[in-house]
Amino acid sequence: MKYKNILFYAALILTIVAGCKKANSDVDLSEGIIGSGTVHGDVWGIWPKGSIQRVSGDITVPEGKTLVIEEGVLVIMDTLVKPEVIVKGNLYSMGTPEQPVRFTIEENYRTDSRKFGKQWGGILAAKSCAELLLDNTILEYGGAVTTESSTSVKLGLYKAVSGEALPALWYSNVNGKLVVNNCIFRNFNEDCTYIEGGKIIFSNNKFYTTGITGGEGINIKSGCIADVSYNLFYSTNTNALKLSNSGERTPQAHVIAYNNTMLKHRLEKAYCKRRLRLGRGHSIRGTAQ
């Protein structure tokens, strides 16, 4: 990786971390949902270390607000309502290796019959989301199919139509910053991630047991400048990496992918090449191990 690229992505990480610290110190604690409890609707503030948040309906981080999720927080989704997490402001999910943040369902529902999720929606970040950090965070058992009454459909988010299985994470701000480090994506119905813009880092993550009939680990479209490295993909259906320039957004997709490990899935030969040429003279560089 070229030295200038190393400096760029190091600066991106430092900017996000600085934003996290500012969010922790400046967040308005007089409103929003704080502590353990059942939540739905607009949320912001801090979900404190080790708390349990039972999500009983769609939740939204409003534009201009920030939700900070501290280490060890357990976020339990209602499997009847199948909530979506809408991020219009900023979201910082900051677990640790010993105490990760976990988005999941009740333990007795984590059965083989729900192996491919569909028990809740996903994290969907609108174009107004400037920064989103997932660090040492587990996302599992999601990917519910949208309906006409889904919040994401009403707001025009993701594909904005009913009948679509939601990804674990969708990000869409071409001017925003997305960092996903040391996370686990598992037991999802379709795509783990679907990224349509931003300055992005995916590093040291694990993607496995996802996609019942199709889907990707990391799915990147136009509008993205991304570093994708040291990720493990196991049993993803269909591709570990789907890197394209579709969507007509500016800038064109530019992805540096290296030292990613891909096991037991259908891997098109094109993704193993050292250099993959895309339309309009754009290129994606990377190696697959």
PDB file of C-alpha atoms in Angstrom:
ATOM      1  CA  MET A   1       0.000   0.000   0.000  1.00  0.00           C
ATOM      2  CA  LYS A   2       1.427   3.380  -0.994  1.00  0.00           C
ATOM      3  CA  TYR A   3       2.632   5.687   1.765  1.00  0.00           C
ATOM      4  CA  LYS A   4       0.124   8.422   0.843  1.00  0.00           C
ATOM      5  CA  ASN A   5      -2.720   5.935   1.151  1.00  0.00           C
ATOM      6  CA  ILE A   6      -1.501   4.831   4.585  1.00  0.00           C
ATOM      7  CA  LEU A   7      -1.491   8.469   5.705  1.00  0.00           C
ATOM      8  CA  PHE A   8      -4.980   9.030   4.304  1.00  0.00           C
ATOM      9  CA  TYR A   9      -6.576   6.101   6.098  1.00  0.00           C
ATOM     10  CA  ALA A  10      -4.669   6.754   9.310  1.00  0.00           C
ATOM     11  CA  ALA A  11      -6.024  10.299   9.262  1.00  0.00           C
ATOM     12  CA  LEU A  12      -9.543   8.960   8.660  1.00  0.00           C
ATOM     13  CA  ILE A  13      -9.340   6.683  11.710  1.00  0.00           C
ATOM     14  CA  LEU A  14      -8.003   9.508  13.877  1.00  0.00           C
ATOM     15  CA  THR A  15     -10.832  11.786  12.731  1.00  0.00           C
ATOM     16  CA  ILE A  16     -13.485   9.209  13.619  1.00  0.00           C
ATOM     17  CA  VAL A  17     -11.879   8.494  17.007  1.00  0.00           C
ATOM     18  CA  ALA A  18     -11.745  12.223  17.733  1.00  0.00           C
ATOM     19  CA  GLY A  19     -15.403  12.441  16.816  1.00  0.00           C
ATOM     20  CA  CYS A  20     -16.189   9.606  19.239  1.00  0.00           C
ATOM     21  CA  LYS A  21     -14.427  11.372  22.096  1.00  0.00           C
ATOM     22  CA  LYS A  22     -16.259  14.606  21.300  1.00  0.00           C
ATOM     23  CA  ALA A  23     -19.564  12.751  21.169  1.00  0.00           C
ATOM     24  CA  ASN A  24     -18.917  11.247  24.597  1.00  0.00           C
ATOM     25  CA  SER A  25     -18.076  14.621  26.110  1.00  0.00           C
ATOM     26  CA  ASP A  26     -20.594  16.843  24.311  1.00  0.00           C
ATOM     27  CA  VAL A  27     -23.634  14.604  23.912  1.00  0.00           C
ATOM     28  CA  ASP A  28     -26.834  16.051  25.337  1.00  0.00           C
ATOM     29  CA  LEU A  29     -27.826  13.819  28.246  1.00  0.00           C
ATOM     30  CA  SER A  30     -30.947  15.787  29.079  1.00  0.00           C
ATOM     31  CA  GLU A  31     -32.915  14.042  26.337  1.00  0.00           C
ATOM     32  CA  GLY A  32     -32.894  10.751  24.463  1.00  0.00           C
ATOM     33  CA  ILE A  33     -32.782   7.237  25.869  1.00  0.00           C
ATOM     34  CA  ILE A  34     -30.220   6.591  28.608  1.00  0.00           C
ATOM     35  CA  GLY A  35     -29.647   3.444  30.657  1.00  0.00           C
ATOM     36  CA  SER A  36     -31.295   0.033  30.378  1.00  0.00           C
ATOM     37  CA  GLY A  37     -34.836  -0.327  29.190  1.00  0.00           C
ATOM     38  CA  THR A  38     -37.203  -0.749  26.246  1.00  0.00           C
ATOM     39  CA  VAL A  39     -36.660   1.739  23.447  1.00  0.00           C
ATOM     40  CA  HIS A  40     -38.297   2.862  20.216  1.00  0.00           C
ATOM     41  CA  GLY A  41     -38.675   6.089  18.272  1.00  0.00           C
ATOM     42  CA  ASP A  42     -36.017   8.830  18.355  1.00  0.00           C
ATOM     43  CA  VAL A  43     -32.918   7.957  20.374  1.00  0.00           C
ATOM     44  CA  TRP A  44     -29.660   9.752  21.128  1.00  0.00           C
ATOM     45  CA  GLY A  45     -27.274  10.205  24.009  1.00  0.00           C
ATOM     46  CA  ILE A  46     -25.289   7.356  25.547  1.00  0.00           C
ATOM     47  CA  TRP A  47     -26.230   3.728  26.029  1.00  0.00           C
ATOM     48  CA  PRO A  48     -23.906   3.064  28.968  1.00  0.00           C
ATOM     49  CA  LYS A  49     -21.457   0.253  29.443  1.00  0.00           C
ATOM     50  CA  GLY A  50     -23.035  -3.142  30.100  1.00  0.00           C
ATOM     51  CA  SER A  51     -26.648  -1.993  29.696  1.00  0.00           C
ATOM     52  CA  ILE A  52     -29.390  -3.983  27.971  1.00  0.00           C
ATOM     53  CA  GLN A  53     -31.494  -2.139  25.390  1.00  0.00           C
ATOM     54  CA  ARG A  54     -34.613  -3.968  24.208  1.00  0.00           C
ATOM     55  CA  VAL A  55     -35.758  -2.413  20.943  1.00  0.00           C
ATOM     56  CA  SER A  56     -39.538  -2.702  20.631  1.00  0.00           C
ATOM     57  CA  GLY A  57     -39.937  -0.683  17.423  1.00  0.00           C
ATOM     58  CA  ASP A  58     -37.980   1.198  14.786  1.00  0.00           C
ATOM     59  CA  ILE A  59     -35.430   3.575  16.284  1.00  0.00           C
ATOM     60  CA  THR A  60     -34.026   6.717  14.675  1.00  0.00           C
ATOM     61  CA  VAL A  61     -30.953   8.783  15.544  1.00  0.00           C
ATOM     62  CA  PRO A  62     -32.208  12.249  14.456  1.00  0.00           C
ATOM     63  CA  GLU A  63     -30.191  14.516  12.206  1.00  0.00           C
ATOM     64  CA  GLY A  64     -27.790  16.611  14.276  1.00  0.00           C
ATOM     65  CA  LYS A  65     -27.887  14.126  17.171  1.00  0.00           C
ATOM     66  CA  THR A  66     -25.456  11.380  18.221  1.00  0.00           C
ATOM     67  CA  LEU A  67     -25.923   7.955  19.756  1.00  0.00           C
ATOM     68  CA  VAL A  68     -22.897   6.486  21.538  1.00  0.00           C
ATOM     69  CA  ILE A  69     -23.053   2.788  22.433  1.00  0.00           C
ATOM     70  CA  GLU A  70     -20.447   1.837  25.013  1.00  0.00           C
ATOM     71  CA  GLU A  71     -18.706  -1.478  25.553  1.00  0.00           C
ATOM     72  CA  GLY A  72     -20.707  -4.519  26.569  1.00  0.00           C
ATOM     73  CA  VAL A  73     -24.114  -3.130  25.564  1.00  0.00           C
ATOM     74  CA  LEU A  74     -26.598  -5.820  24.521  1.00  0.00           C
ATOM     75  CA  VAL A  75     -29.164  -4.598  21.995  1.00  0.00           C
ATOM     76  CA  ILE A  76     -32.052  -7.080  21.756  1.00  0.00           C
ATOM     77  CA  MET A  77     -34.436  -6.744  18.821  1.00  0.00           C
ATOM     78  CA  ASP A  78     -38.123  -7.620  18.966  1.00  0.00           C
ATOM     79  CA  THR A  79     -38.657 -10.529  16.528  1.00  0.00           C
ATOM     80  CA  LEU A  80     -42.351  -9.719  15.957  1.00  0.00           C
ATOM     81  CA  VAL A  81     -41.899  -6.030  15.113  1.00  0.00           C
ATOM     82  CA  LYS A  82     -38.555  -6.637  13.327  1.00  0.00           C
ATOM     83  CA  PRO A  83     -37.172  -3.116  14.009  1.00  0.00           C
ATOM     84  CA  GLU A  84     -34.943  -1.062  11.750  1.00  0.00           C
ATOM     85  CA  VAL A  85     -32.143   1.186  13.032  1.00  0.00           C
ATOM     86  CA  ILE A  86     -32.273   4.471  11.095  1.00  0.00           C
ATOM     87  CA  VAL A  87     -29.255   6.773  11.465  1.00  0.00           C
ATOM     88  CA  LYS A  88     -29.772  10.358  10.312  1.00  0.00           C
ATOM     89  CA  GLY A  89     -27.224  11.764  12.769  1.00  0.00           C
ATOM     90  CA  ASN A  90     -24.063   9.991  13.948  1.00  0.00           C
ATOM     91  CA  LEU A  91     -23.614   6.554  15.487  1.00  0.00           C
ATOM     92  CA  TYR A  92     -20.578   5.331  17.426  1.00  0.00           C
ATOM     93  CA  SER A  93     -20.728   1.694  18.575  1.00  0.00           C
ATOM     94  CA  MET A  94     -17.581   1.163  20.638  1.00  0.00           C
ATOM     95  CA  GLY A  95     -17.123  -2.303  22.088  1.00  0.00           C
ATOM     96  CA  THR A  96     -13.921  -4.015  23.182  1.00  0.00           C
ATOM     97  CA  PRO A  97     -12.594  -7.530  22.463  1.00  0.00           C
ATOM     98  CA  GLU A  98     -13.619  -8.582  25.964  1.00  0.00           C
ATOM     99  CA  GLN A  99     -16.967  -6.746  25.923  1.00  0.00           C
ATOM    100  CA  PRO A 100     -18.284  -6.269  22.400  1.00  0.00           C
ATOM    101  CA  VAL A 101     -21.490  -4.450  21.573  1.00  0.00           C
ATOM    102  CA  ARG A 102     -24.040  -6.965  20.285  1.00  0.00           C
ATOM    103  CA  PHE A 103     -27.135  -6.428  18.113  1.00  0.00           C
ATOM    104  CA  THR A 104     -29.091  -9.656  18.420  1.00  0.00           C
ATOM    105  CA  ILE A 105     -32.370 -11.330  19.413  1.00  0.00           C
ATOM    106  CA  GLU A 106     -33.418 -13.096  22.606  1.00  0.00           C
ATOM    107  CA  GLU A 107     -31.205 -16.090  23.335  1.00  0.00           C
ATOM    108  CA  ASN A 108     -33.999 -18.683  23.120  1.00  0.00           C
ATOM    109  CA  TYR A 109     -34.767 -17.496  19.566  1.00  0.00           C
ATOM    110  CA  ARG A 110     -31.206 -18.062  18.312  1.00  0.00           C
ATOM    111  CA  THR A 111     -32.090 -21.446  16.823  1.00  0.00           C
ATOM    112  CA  ASP A 112     -31.103 -23.282  13.662  1.00  0.00           C
ATOM    113  CA  SER A 113     -34.452 -22.410  12.079  1.00  0.00           C
ATOM    114  CA  ARG A 114     -33.415 -18.748  12.302  1.00  0.00           C
ATOM    115  CA  LYS A 115     -29.896 -19.423  11.043  1.00  0.00           C
ATOM    116  CA  PHE A 116     -30.311 -16.910   8.218  1.00  0.00           C
ATOM    117  CA  GLY A 117     -31.927 -14.183  10.255  1.00  0.00           C
ATOM    118  CA  LYS A 118     -34.850 -12.061   9.018  1.00  0.00           C
ATOM    119  CA  GLN A 119     -35.631 -11.349  12.696  1.00  0.00           C
ATOM    120  CA  TRP A 120     -34.939  -7.590  12.520  1.00  0.00           C
ATOM    121  CA  GLY A 121     -33.888  -5.107   9.873  1.00  0.00           C
ATOM    122  CA  GLY A 122     -30.415  -3.578   9.793  1.00  0.00           C
ATOM    123  CA  ILE A 123     -28.501  -0.350  10.424  1.00  0.00           C
ATOM    124  CA  LEU A 124     -29.485   2.095   7.680  1.00  0.00           C
ATOM    125  CA  ALA A 125     -27.598   5.396   7.498  1.00  0.00           C
ATOM    126  CA  ALA A 126     -29.204   8.251   5.575  1.00  0.00           C
ATOM    127  CA  LYS A 127     -27.210  10.774   3.544  1.00  0.00           C
ATOM    128  CA  SER A 128     -27.240  13.140   6.537  1.00  0.00           C
ATOM    129  CA  CYS A 129     -25.148  10.674   8.602  1.00  0.00           C
ATOM    130  CA  ALA A 130     -21.681  12.259   8.685  1.00  0.00           C
ATOM    131  CA  GLU A 131     -19.879   9.606  10.748  1.00  0.00           C
ATOM    132  CA  LEU A 132     -20.579   5.994  11.631  1.00  0.00           C
ATOM    133  CA  LEU A 133     -18.236   3.787  13.637  1.00  0.00           C
ATOM    134  CA  LEU A 134     -18.658   0.097  14.417  1.00  0.00           C
ATOM    135  CA  ASP A 135     -15.785  -1.215  16.541  1.00  0.00           C
ATOM    136  CA  ASN A 136     -15.854  -4.625  18.220  1.00  0.00           C
ATOM    137  CA  THR A 137     -19.542  -4.918  17.390  1.00  0.00           C
ATOM    138  CA  ILE A 138     -21.528  -8.060  16.561  1.00  0.00           C
ATOM    139  CA  LEU A 139     -24.526  -7.896  14.214  1.00  0.00           C
ATOM    140  CA  GLU A 140     -26.574 -11.084  13.835  1.00  0.00           C
ATOM    141  CA  TYR A 141     -29.975 -12.566  12.890  1.00  0.00           C
ATOM    142  CA  GLY A 142     -31.147  -9.549  10.868  1.00  0.00           C
ATOM    143  CA  GLY A 143     -32.042  -8.882   7.258  1.00  0.00           C
ATOM    144  CA  ALA A 144     -35.835  -8.673   7.513  1.00  0.00           C
ATOM    145  CA  VAL A 145     -37.779  -8.113   4.293  1.00  0.00           C
ATOM    146  CA  THR A 146     -39.263  -4.634   3.834  1.00  0.00           C
ATOM    147  CA  THR A 147     -42.975  -3.895   3.470  1.00  0.00           C
ATOM    148  CA  GLU A 148     -44.900  -0.812   2.375  1.00  0.00           C
ATOM    149  CA  SER A 149     -45.108   0.218   6.029  1.00  0.00           C
ATOM    150  CA  SER A 150     -41.347  -0.097   6.685  1.00  0.00           C
ATOM    151  CA  THR A 151     -39.728   3.138   7.872  1.00  0.00           C
ATOM    152  CA  SER A 152     -36.886   2.695   5.393  1.00  0.00           C
ATOM    153  CA  VAL A 153     -39.339   2.454   2.483  1.00  0.00           C
ATOM    154  CA  LYS A 154     -41.286   5.527   3.626  1.00  0.00           C
ATOM    155  CA  LEU A 155     -38.050   7.528   3.987  1.00  0.00           C
ATOM    156  CA  GLY A 156     -36.645   6.366   0.652  1.00  0.00           C
ATOM    157  CA  LEU A 157     -33.657   4.591   2.235  1.00  0.00           C
ATOM    158  CA  TYR A 158     -31.692   1.646   0.815  1.00  0.00           C
ATOM    159  CA  LYS A 159     -33.666   0.461  -2.245  1.00  0.00           C
ATOM    160  CA  ALA A 160     -36.822   2.206  -1.024  1.00  0.00           C
ATOM    161  CA  VAL A 161     -39.205  -0.549  -2.121  1.00  0.00           C
ATOM    162  CA  SER A 162     -41.045  -3.331  -0.357  1.00  0.00           C
ATOM    163  CA  GLY A 163     -39.930  -6.936  -0.699  1.00  0.00           C
ATOM    164  CA  GLU A 164     -36.197  -6.239  -0.228  1.00  0.00           C
ATOM    165  CA  ALA A 165     -34.128  -8.095   2.369  1.00  0.00           C
ATOM    166  CA  LEU A 166     -32.209  -5.450   4.305  1.00  0.00           C
ATOM    167  CA  PRO A 167     -28.429  -5.574   4.743  1.00  0.00           C
ATOM    168  CA  ALA A 168     -26.829  -5.528   8.174  1.00  0.00           C
ATOM    169  CA  LEU A 169     -25.320  -2.132   7.286  1.00  0.00           C
ATOM    170  CA  TRP A 170     -26.177   0.406   4.590  1.00  0.00           C
ATOM    171  CA  TYR A 171     -24.246   3.663   4.252  1.00  0.00           C
ATOM    172  CA  SER A 172     -24.946   6.327   1.630  1.00  0.00           C
ATOM    173  CA  ASN A 173     -23.202   9.664   2.338  1.00  0.00           C
ATOM    174  CA  VAL A 174     -20.537  10.213  -0.316  1.00  0.00           C
ATOM    175  CA  ASN A 175     -19.040  12.922   1.897  1.00  0.00           C
ATOM    176  CA  GLY A 176     -19.293  10.890   5.098  1.00  0.00           C
ATOM    177  CA  LYS A 177     -16.914   8.644   7.007  1.00  0.00           C
ATOM    178  CA  LEU A 178     -17.518   4.980   7.803  1.00  0.00           C
ATOM    179  CA  VAL A 179     -15.139   2.822   9.854  1.00  0.00           C
ATOM    180  CA  VAL A 180     -15.888  -0.852  10.595  1.00  0.00           C
ATOM    181  CA  ASN A 181     -13.160  -2.573  12.635  1.00  0.00           C
ATOM    182  CA  ASN A 182     -12.974  -5.856  14.559  1.00  0.00           C
ATOM    183  CA  CYS A 183     -16.654  -6.652  13.961  1.00  0.00           C
ATOM    184  CA  ILE A 184     -18.625  -9.830  13.297  1.00  0.00           C
ATOM    185  CA  PHE A 185     -21.456 -10.136  10.763  1.00  0.00           C
ATOM    186  CA  ARG A 186     -23.311 -13.454  10.887  1.00  0.00           C
ATOM    187  CA  ASN A 187     -26.704 -15.102  10.416  1.00  0.00           C
ATOM    188  CA  PHE A 188     -28.071 -12.544   7.968  1.00  0.00           C
ATOM    189  CA  ASN A 189     -30.586 -13.185   5.208  1.00  0.00           C
ATOM    190  CA  GLU A 190     -28.743 -11.437   2.398  1.00  0.00           C
ATOM    191  CA  ASP A 191     -25.981  -8.779   2.124  1.00  0.00           C
ATOM    192  CA  CYS A 192     -23.925  -8.021   5.200  1.00  0.00           C
ATOM    193  CA  THR A 193     -23.052  -4.549   3.917  1.00  0.00           C
ATOM    194  CA  TYR A 194     -24.242  -2.377   1.028  1.00  0.00           C
ATOM    195  CA  ILE A 195     -22.192   0.810   0.696  1.00  0.00           C
ATOM    196  CA  GLU A 196     -23.112   3.635  -1.677  1.00  0.00           C
ATOM    197  CA  GLY A 197     -20.714   6.383  -0.663  1.00  0.00           C
ATOM    198  CA  GLY A 198     -18.129   7.685   1.776  1.00  0.00           C
ATOM    199  CA  LYS A 199     -14.529   7.441   2.901  1.00  0.00           C
ATOM    200  CA  ILE A 200     -14.442   3.932   4.280  1.00  0.00           C
ATOM    201  CA  ILE A 201     -12.341   1.436   6.214  1.00  0.00           C
ATOM    202  CA  PHE A 202     -13.261  -2.234   6.652  1.00  0.00           C
ATOM    203  CA  SER A 203     -10.529  -3.964   8.655  1.00  0.00           C
ATOM    204  CA  ASN A 204     -10.148  -7.117  10.769  1.00  0.00           C
ATOM    205  CA  ASN A 205     -13.801  -8.127  10.472  1.00  0.00           C
ATOM    206  CA  LYS A 206     -15.409 -11.564  10.183  1.00  0.00           C
ATOM    207  CA  PHE A 207     -18.306 -12.396   7.850  1.00  0.00           C
ATOM    208  CA  TYR A 208     -19.842 -15.875   7.961  1.00  0.00           C
ATOM    209  CA  THR A 209     -23.060 -17.892   7.600  1.00  0.00           C
ATOM    210  CA  THR A 210     -24.836 -15.213   5.580  1.00  0.00           C
ATOM    211  CA  GLY A 211     -27.045 -15.184   2.497  1.00  0.00           C
ATOM    212  CA  ILE A 212     -29.745 -17.820   2.238  1.00  0.00           C
ATOM    213  CA  THR A 213     -30.109 -17.521  -1.556  1.00  0.00           C
ATOM    214  CA  GLY A 214     -27.657 -14.739  -2.362  1.00  0.00           C
ATOM    215  CA  GLY A 215     -25.844 -11.801  -0.880  1.00  0.00           C
ATOM    216  CA  GLU A 216     -22.379 -10.406  -0.308  1.00  0.00           C
ATOM    217  CA  GLY A 217     -19.962  -9.826   2.540  1.00  0.00           C
ATOM    218  CA  ILE A 218     -18.822  -6.350   1.474  1.00  0.00           C
ATOM    219  CA  ASN A 219     -20.798  -4.809  -1.382  1.00  0.00           C
ATOM    220  CA  ILE A 220     -19.350  -1.475  -2.537  1.00  0.00           C
ATOM    221  CA  LYS A 221     -20.799   0.814  -5.211  1.00  0.00           C
ATOM    222  CA  SER A 222     -19.843   4.170  -6.733  1.00  0.00           C
ATOM    223  CA  GLY A 223     -19.194   7.135  -4.467  1.00  0.00           C
ATOM    224  CA  CYS A 224     -16.809   5.138  -2.256  1.00  0.00           C
ATOM    225  CA  ILE A 225     -13.119   5.541  -1.465  1.00  0.00           C
ATOM    226  CA  ALA A 226     -12.328   2.446   0.585  1.00  0.00           C
ATOM    227  CA  ASP A 227      -9.598   0.422   2.244  1.00  0.00           C
ATOM    228  CA  VAL A 228     -10.620  -3.241   2.723  1.00  0.00           C
ATOM    229  CA  SER A 229      -8.041  -5.319   4.558  1.00  0.00           C
ATOM    230  CA  TYR A 230      -7.476  -8.283   6.879  1.00  0.00           C
ATOM    231  CA  ASN A 231     -11.091  -9.429   6.771  1.00  0.00           C
ATOM    232  CA  LEU A 232     -12.197 -13.067   7.009  1.00  0.00           C
ATOM    233  CA  PHE A 233     -15.082 -14.335   4.862  1.00  0.00           C
ATOM    234  CA  TYR A 234     -16.446 -17.818   5.499  1.00  0.00           C
ATOM    235  CA  SER A 235     -19.532 -19.377   3.903  1.00  0.00           C
ATOM    236  CA  THR A 236     -20.973 -16.195   2.409  1.00  0.00           C
ATOM    237  CA  ASN A 237     -23.545 -16.591  -0.351  1.00  0.00           C
ATOM    238  CA  THR A 238     -22.704 -15.385  -2.972  1.00  0.00           C
ATOM    239  CA  ASN A 239     -19.479 -13.286  -2.927  1.00  0.00           C
ATOM    240  CA  ALA A 240     -17.097 -12.174  -0.215  1.00  0.00           C
ATOM    241  CA  LEU A 241     -16.322  -8.939  -2.061  1.00  0.00           C
ATOM    242  CA  LYS A 242     -18.542  -7.353  -4.677  1.00  0.00           C
ATOM    243  CA  LEU A 243     -16.747  -4.233  -5.852  1.00  0.00           C
ATOM    244  CA  SER A 244     -18.359  -2.174  -8.588  1.00  0.00           C
ATOM    245  CA  ASN A 245     -18.872   1.358  -9.834  1.00  0.00           C
ATOM    246  CA  SER A 246     -22.620   1.196 -10.346  1.00  0.00           C
ATOM    247  CA  GLY A 247     -24.873   4.059  -9.291  1.00  0.00           C
ATOM    248  CA  GLU A 248     -23.506   7.049 -11.241  1.00  0.00           C
ATOM    249  CA  ARG A 249     -22.189   8.757  -8.086  1.00  0.00           C
ATOM    250  CA  THR A 250     -19.090  10.910  -7.741  1.00  0.00           C
ATOM    251  CA  PRO A 251     -16.358   9.995  -6.978  1.00  0.00           C
ATOM    252  CA  GLN A 252     -16.022   6.767  -8.899  1.00  0.00           C
ATOM    253  CA  ALA A 253     -15.429   3.778  -6.662  1.00  0.00           C
ATOM    254  CA  HIS A 254     -11.793   3.368  -5.671  1.00  0.00           C
ATOM    255  CA  VAL A 255     -11.119   0.351  -3.467  1.00  0.00           C
ATOM    256  CA  ILE A 256      -7.782  -0.885  -2.172  1.00  0.00           C
ATOM    257  CA  ALA A 257      -8.312  -4.498  -1.046  1.00  0.00           C
ATOM    258  CA  TYR A 258      -5.505  -6.585   0.387  1.00  0.00           C
ATOM    259  CA  ASN A 259      -4.788  -9.460   2.794  1.00  0.00           C
ATOM    260  CA  ASN A 260      -8.394 -10.642   2.922  1.00  0.00           C
ATOM    261  CA  THR A 261      -9.092 -14.337   3.523  1.00  0.00           C
ATOM    262  CA  MET A 262     -11.978 -16.012   1.668  1.00  0.00           C
ATOM    263  CA  LEU A 263     -13.091 -19.566   2.434  1.00  0.00           C
ATOM    264  CA  LYS A 264     -15.793 -21.929   1.175  1.00  0.00           C
ATOM    265  CA  HIS A 265     -17.885 -19.752  -1.040  1.00  0.00           C
ATOM    266  CA  ARG A 266     -18.329 -19.046  -4.717  1.00  0.00           C
ATOM    267  CA  LEU A 267     -15.492 -16.746  -5.660  1.00  0.00           C
ATOM    268  CA  GLU A 268     -15.406 -15.410  -9.188  1.00  0.00           C
ATOM    269  CA  LYS A 269     -11.981 -15.534 -10.784  1.00  0.00           C
ATOM    270  CA  ALA A 270     -12.057 -11.797 -11.391  1.00  0.00           C
ATOM    271  CA  TYR A 271     -11.871 -11.118  -7.662  1.00  0.00           C
ATOM    272  CA  CYS A 272      -8.614 -13.079  -7.368  1.00  0.00           C
ATOM    273  CA  LYS A 273      -6.796 -10.969  -9.909  1.00  0.00           C
ATOM    274  CA  ARG A 274      -4.186  -8.517  -8.792  1.00  0.00           C
ATOM    275  CA  ARG A 275      -5.864  -5.756 -10.771  1.00  0.00           C
ATOM    276  CA  LEU A 276      -9.528  -5.659 -11.780  1.00  0.00           C
ATOM    277  CA  ARG A 277     -10.534  -3.256 -14.507  1.00  0.00           C
ATOM    278  CA  LEU A 278     -13.976  -1.675 -14.278  1.00  0.00           C
ATOM    279  CA  GLY A 279     -15.950   0.552 -16.606  1.00  0.00           C
ATOM    280  CA  ARG A 280     -14.852   4.088 -17.454  1.00  0.00           C
ATOM    281  CA  GLY A 281     -11.194   3.285 -17.027  1.00  0.00           C
ATOM    282  CA  HIS A 282     -11.528   2.889 -13.275  1.00  0.00           C
ATOM    283  CA  SER A 283      -9.581   0.192 -11.462  1.00  0.00           C
ATOM    284  CA  ILE A 284      -9.723  -1.764  -8.233  1.00  0.00           C
ATOM    285  CA  ARG A 285      -6.483  -3.065  -6.839  1.00  0.00           C
ATOM    286  CA  GLY A 286      -6.158  -5.900  -4.401  1.00  0.00           C
ATOM    287  CA  THR A 287      -5.089  -9.387  -3.478  1.00  0.00           C
ATOM    288  CA  ALA A 288      -7.072 -12.301  -2.137  1.00  0.00           C
ATOM    289  CA  GLN A 289      -5.558 -14.953   0.097  1.00  0.00           C
TER     290      GLN A 289
END
